Tab-separated table of C-alpha atoms in Angstrom:
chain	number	residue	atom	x	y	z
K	209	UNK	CA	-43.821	106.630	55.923
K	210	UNK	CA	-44.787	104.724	52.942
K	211	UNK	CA	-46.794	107.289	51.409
K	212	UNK	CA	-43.584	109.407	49.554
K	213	UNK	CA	-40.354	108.400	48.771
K	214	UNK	CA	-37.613	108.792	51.903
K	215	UNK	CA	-34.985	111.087	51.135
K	216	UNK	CA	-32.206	109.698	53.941
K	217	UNK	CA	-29.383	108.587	52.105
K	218	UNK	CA	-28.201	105.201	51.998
K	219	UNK	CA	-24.420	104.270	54.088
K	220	UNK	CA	-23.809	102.515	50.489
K	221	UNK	CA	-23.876	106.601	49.269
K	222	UNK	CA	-21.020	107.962	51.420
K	223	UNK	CA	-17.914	108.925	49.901
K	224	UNK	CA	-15.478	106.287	51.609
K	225	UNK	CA	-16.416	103.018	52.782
K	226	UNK	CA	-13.923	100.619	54.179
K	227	UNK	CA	-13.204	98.154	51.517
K	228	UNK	CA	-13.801	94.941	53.327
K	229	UNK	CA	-16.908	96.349	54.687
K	230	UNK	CA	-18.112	97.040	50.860
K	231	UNK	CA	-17.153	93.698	49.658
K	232	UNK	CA	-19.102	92.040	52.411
K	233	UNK	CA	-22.273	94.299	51.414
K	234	UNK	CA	-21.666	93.208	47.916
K	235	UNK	CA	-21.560	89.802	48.580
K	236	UNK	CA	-24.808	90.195	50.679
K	237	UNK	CA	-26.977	91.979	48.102
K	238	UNK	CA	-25.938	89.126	45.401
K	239	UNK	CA	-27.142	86.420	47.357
K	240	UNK	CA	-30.782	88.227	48.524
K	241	UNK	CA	-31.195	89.447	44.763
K	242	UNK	CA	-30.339	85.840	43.726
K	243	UNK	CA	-32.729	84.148	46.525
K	244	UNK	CA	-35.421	86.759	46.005
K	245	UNK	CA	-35.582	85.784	42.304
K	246	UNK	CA	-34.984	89.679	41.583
K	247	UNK	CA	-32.457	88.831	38.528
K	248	UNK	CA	-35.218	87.046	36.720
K	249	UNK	CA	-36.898	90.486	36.139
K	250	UNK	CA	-33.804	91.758	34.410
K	251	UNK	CA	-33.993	88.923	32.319
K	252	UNK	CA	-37.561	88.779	31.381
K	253	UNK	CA	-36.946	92.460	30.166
K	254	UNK	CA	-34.250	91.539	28.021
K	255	UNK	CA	-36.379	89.085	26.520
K	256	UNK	CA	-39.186	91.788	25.388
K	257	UNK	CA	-36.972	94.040	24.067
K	258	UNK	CA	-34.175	91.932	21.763
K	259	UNK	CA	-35.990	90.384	18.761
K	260	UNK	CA	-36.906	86.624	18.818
K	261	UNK	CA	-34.890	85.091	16.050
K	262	UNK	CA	-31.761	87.664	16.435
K	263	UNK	CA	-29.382	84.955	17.083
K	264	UNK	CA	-25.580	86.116	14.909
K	265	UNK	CA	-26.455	89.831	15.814
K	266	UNK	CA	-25.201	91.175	19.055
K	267	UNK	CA	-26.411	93.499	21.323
K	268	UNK	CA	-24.406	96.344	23.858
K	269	UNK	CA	-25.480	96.490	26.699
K	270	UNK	CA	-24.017	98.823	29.756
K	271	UNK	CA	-24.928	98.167	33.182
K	272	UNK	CA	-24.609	101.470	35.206
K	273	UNK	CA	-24.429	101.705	39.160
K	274	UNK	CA	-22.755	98.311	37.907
K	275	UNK	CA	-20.932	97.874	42.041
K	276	UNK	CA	-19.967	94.671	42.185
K	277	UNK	CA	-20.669	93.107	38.701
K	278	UNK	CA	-22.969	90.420	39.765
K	279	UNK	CA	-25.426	91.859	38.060
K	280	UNK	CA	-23.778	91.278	34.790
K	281	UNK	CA	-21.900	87.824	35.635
K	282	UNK	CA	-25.399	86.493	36.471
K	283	UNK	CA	-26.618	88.462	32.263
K	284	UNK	CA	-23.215	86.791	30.927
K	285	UNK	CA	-24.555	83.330	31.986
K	286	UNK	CA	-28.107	83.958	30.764
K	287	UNK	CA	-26.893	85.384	27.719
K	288	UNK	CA	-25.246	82.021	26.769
K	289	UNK	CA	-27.415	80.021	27.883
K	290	UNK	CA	-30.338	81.734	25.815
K	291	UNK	CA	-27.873	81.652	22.764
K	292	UNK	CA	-27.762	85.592	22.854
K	293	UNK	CA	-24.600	87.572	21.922
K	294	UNK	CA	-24.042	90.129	24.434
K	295	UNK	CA	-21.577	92.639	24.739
K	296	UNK	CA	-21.039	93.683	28.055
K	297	UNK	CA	-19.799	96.676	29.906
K	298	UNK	CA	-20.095	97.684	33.804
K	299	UNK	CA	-19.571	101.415	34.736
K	300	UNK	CA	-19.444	102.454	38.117
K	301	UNK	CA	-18.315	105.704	39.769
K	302	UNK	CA	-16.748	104.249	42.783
K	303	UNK	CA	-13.182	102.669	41.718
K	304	UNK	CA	-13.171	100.077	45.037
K	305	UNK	CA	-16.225	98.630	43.158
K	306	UNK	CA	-14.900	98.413	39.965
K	307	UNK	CA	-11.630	96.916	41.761
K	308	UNK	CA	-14.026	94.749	43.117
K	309	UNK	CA	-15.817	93.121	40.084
K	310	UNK	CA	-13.085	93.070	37.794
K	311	UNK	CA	-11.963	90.229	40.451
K	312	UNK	CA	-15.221	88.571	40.829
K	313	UNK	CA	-16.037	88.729	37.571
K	314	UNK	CA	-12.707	87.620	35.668
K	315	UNK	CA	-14.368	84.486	34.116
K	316	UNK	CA	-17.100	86.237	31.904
K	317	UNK	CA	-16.651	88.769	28.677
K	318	UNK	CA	-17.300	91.740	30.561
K	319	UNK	CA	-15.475	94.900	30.540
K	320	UNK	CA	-15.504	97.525	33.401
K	321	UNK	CA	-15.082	101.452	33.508
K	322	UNK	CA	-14.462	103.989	36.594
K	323	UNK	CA	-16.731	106.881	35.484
K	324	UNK	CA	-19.557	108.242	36.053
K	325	UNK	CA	-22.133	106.825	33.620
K	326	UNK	CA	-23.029	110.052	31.981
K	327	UNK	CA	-19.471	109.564	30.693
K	328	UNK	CA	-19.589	105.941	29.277
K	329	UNK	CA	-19.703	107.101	25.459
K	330	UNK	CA	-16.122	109.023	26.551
K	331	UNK	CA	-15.184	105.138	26.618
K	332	UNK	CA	-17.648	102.988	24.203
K	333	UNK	CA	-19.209	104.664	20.465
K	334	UNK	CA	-22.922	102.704	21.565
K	335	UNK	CA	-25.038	101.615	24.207
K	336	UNK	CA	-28.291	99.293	22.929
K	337	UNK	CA	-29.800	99.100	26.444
K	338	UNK	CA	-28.757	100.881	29.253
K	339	UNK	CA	-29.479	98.242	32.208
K	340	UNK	CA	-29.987	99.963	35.874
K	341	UNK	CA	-30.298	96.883	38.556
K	342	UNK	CA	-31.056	98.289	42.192
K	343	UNK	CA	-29.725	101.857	40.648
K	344	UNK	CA	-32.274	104.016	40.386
K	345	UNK	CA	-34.025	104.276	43.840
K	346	UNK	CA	-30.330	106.182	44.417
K	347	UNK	CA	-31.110	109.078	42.365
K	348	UNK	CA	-33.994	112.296	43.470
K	349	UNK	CA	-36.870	112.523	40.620
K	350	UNK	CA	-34.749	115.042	38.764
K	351	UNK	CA	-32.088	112.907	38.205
K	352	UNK	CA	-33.666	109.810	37.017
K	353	UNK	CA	-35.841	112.346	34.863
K	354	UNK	CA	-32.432	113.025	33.023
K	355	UNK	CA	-30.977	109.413	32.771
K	356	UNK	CA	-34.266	108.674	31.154
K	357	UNK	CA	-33.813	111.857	28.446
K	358	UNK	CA	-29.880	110.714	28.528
K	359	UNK	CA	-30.630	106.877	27.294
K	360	UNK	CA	-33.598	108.648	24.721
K	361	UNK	CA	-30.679	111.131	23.243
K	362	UNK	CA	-28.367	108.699	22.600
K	363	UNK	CA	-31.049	105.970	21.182
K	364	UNK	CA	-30.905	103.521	23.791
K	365	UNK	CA	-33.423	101.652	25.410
K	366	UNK	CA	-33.337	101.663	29.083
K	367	UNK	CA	-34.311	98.845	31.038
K	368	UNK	CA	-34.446	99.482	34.809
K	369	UNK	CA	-35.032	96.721	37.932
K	370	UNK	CA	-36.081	98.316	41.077
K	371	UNK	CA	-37.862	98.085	44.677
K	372	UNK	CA	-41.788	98.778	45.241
K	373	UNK	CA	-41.932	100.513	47.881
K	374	UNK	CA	-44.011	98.191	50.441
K	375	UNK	CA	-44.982	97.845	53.981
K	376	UNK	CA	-44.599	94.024	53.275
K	377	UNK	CA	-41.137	94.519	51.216
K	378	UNK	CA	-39.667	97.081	54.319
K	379	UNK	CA	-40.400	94.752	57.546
K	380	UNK	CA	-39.536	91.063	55.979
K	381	UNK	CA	-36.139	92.733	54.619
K	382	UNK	CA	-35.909	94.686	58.215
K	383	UNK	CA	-36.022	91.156	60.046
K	384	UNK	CA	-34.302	88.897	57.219
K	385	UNK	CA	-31.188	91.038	57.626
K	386	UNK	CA	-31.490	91.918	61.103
K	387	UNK	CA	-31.418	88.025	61.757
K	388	UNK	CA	-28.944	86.878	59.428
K	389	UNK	CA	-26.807	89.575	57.557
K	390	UNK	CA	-23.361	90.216	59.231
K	391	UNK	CA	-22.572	93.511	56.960
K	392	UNK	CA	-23.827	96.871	58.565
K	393	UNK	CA	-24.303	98.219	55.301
K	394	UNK	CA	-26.757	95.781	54.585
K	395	UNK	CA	-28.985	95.985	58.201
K	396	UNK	CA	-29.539	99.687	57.533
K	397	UNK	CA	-29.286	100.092	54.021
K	398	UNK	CA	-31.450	97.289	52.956
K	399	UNK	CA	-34.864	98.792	54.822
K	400	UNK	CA	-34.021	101.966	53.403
K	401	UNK	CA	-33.766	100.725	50.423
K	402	UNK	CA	-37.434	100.146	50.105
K	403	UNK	CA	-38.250	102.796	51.692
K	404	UNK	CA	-36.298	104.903	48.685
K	405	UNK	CA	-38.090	102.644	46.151
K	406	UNK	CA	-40.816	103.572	44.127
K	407	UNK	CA	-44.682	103.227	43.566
K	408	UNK	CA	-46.270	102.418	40.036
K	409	UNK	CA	-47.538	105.681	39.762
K	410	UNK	CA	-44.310	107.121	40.496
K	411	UNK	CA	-42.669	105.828	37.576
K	412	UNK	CA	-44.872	106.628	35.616
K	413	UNK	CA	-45.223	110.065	36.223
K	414	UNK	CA	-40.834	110.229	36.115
K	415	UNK	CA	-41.338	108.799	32.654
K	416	UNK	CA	-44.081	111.078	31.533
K	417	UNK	CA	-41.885	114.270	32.446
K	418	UNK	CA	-38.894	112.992	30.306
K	419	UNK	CA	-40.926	113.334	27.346
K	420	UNK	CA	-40.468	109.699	26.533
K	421	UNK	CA	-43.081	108.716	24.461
K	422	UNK	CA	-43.484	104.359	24.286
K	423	UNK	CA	-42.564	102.705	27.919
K	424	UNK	CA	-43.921	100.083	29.902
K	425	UNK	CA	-43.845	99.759	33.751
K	426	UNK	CA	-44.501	96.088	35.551
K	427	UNK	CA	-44.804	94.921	38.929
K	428	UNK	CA	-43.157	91.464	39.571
K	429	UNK	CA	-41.928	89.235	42.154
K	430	UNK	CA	-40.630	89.954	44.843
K	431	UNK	CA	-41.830	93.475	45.425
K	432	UNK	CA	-39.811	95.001	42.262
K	433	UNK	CA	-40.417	97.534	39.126
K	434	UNK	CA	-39.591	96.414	35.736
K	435	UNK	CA	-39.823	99.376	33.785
K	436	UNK	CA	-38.762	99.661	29.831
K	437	UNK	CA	-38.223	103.466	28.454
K	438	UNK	CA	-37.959	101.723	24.837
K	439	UNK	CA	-35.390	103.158	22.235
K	440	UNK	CA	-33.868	101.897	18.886
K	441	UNK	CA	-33.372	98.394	20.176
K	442	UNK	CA	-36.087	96.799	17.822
């Protein structure tokens, strides 16, 4: 079952989810993405693609699929600690999300938007980097073939953080969460969730059917992608 990509969609995909039951998955995910080290990839991408010695210049960045806006809370307090200026926006399509972070979130400069993210220049004139955290194994090939031609159209480099799909990755998240997760969302969703993630290969051949021409794809700890589709950012 590792061989392709699964095509079950995720609980986290249905239309209405119970809001307590959503907050508890949220709450979930943040802690394994925290313990798992798998912010520390977004952050070692930002660090490639914003210029050493840009300190006074700031940067836009929109975090899509943005759910709960740890994601960005955890960028905010990079961002100042690395003396970076950082504008930040969250855009998610699901408004008991956005509900969600603009509560969780209420100490850090970040700014949220119900849309869908194919609609976030309705609400901002820019985007330097387009950050997708745990976003794209969501989307069928197609679809992350035309966020990729999306962030190239509108000159943004897109920096995306996602699962390798792994025999390793699927049974130590199958048993971690089957042991000690108390959100339902997270038990199934979790597995699946590598089992929707990508090989190497993969992104690379997504990347080479959007046309996009420089782009780098990493494998890093634990079991994730970071892949760069690099725009006018430098």
């Amino acid at each position: 079952m590792f061989k392709s990509r699964s095509n079950q969609k995720e609980l986290l995909d249905q239309e209405e989810i119970p809001a307590g039951d959503l907050y508890q998955n949220l709450r979930e995910l943040d802690f394994i993405n925290n313990w798992l080290g798998g912010y520390a990839v977004s952050f070692a991408a930002l660090k490639k693609i914003i210029p050493s010695g840009s300190a006074g210049k700031s940067y836009t960045l929109v975090d899509i699929g943005c759910g709960g806006g740890d994601t960005l809370k955890r960028i905010s307090k990079w961002a100042k600690r690395t003396g970076l200026q950082l504008d930040l926006y969250g855009i998610d399509i699901k408004p008991v999300c956005i509900d969600y972070a603009r509560s969780n979130v209420k100490n850090a400069q970040v700014r949220f938007i119900c849309d869908d993210y194919r609609n976030f220049f309705k609400h901002i004139p820019k985007a330097d980097i387009i950050h997708a955290c745990l976003f794209c194994h969501h989307l069928t090939e197609n679809e992350l073939v035309d966020l990729i031609r999306f962030a190239l159209t509108n000159k943004s480099t897109l920096v995306i953080n996602d699962l390798e799909r792994n025999p390793l990755a699927y049974y130590s998240i199958k048993w971690l969460t089957r042991l000690f997760s108390r959100s339902y969302l997270v038990k199934n969703d979790a597995p699946l969730s590598v089992l929707r993630g990508f090989k190497k290969k993969e992104w690379k051949s997504i990347i080479e059917k959007s046309g996009a021409a420089r782009y780098s794809v990493y494998n890093k700890w634990a079991f994730r992608h970071e892949v760069i589709i690099y725009g006018n950012t430098e």
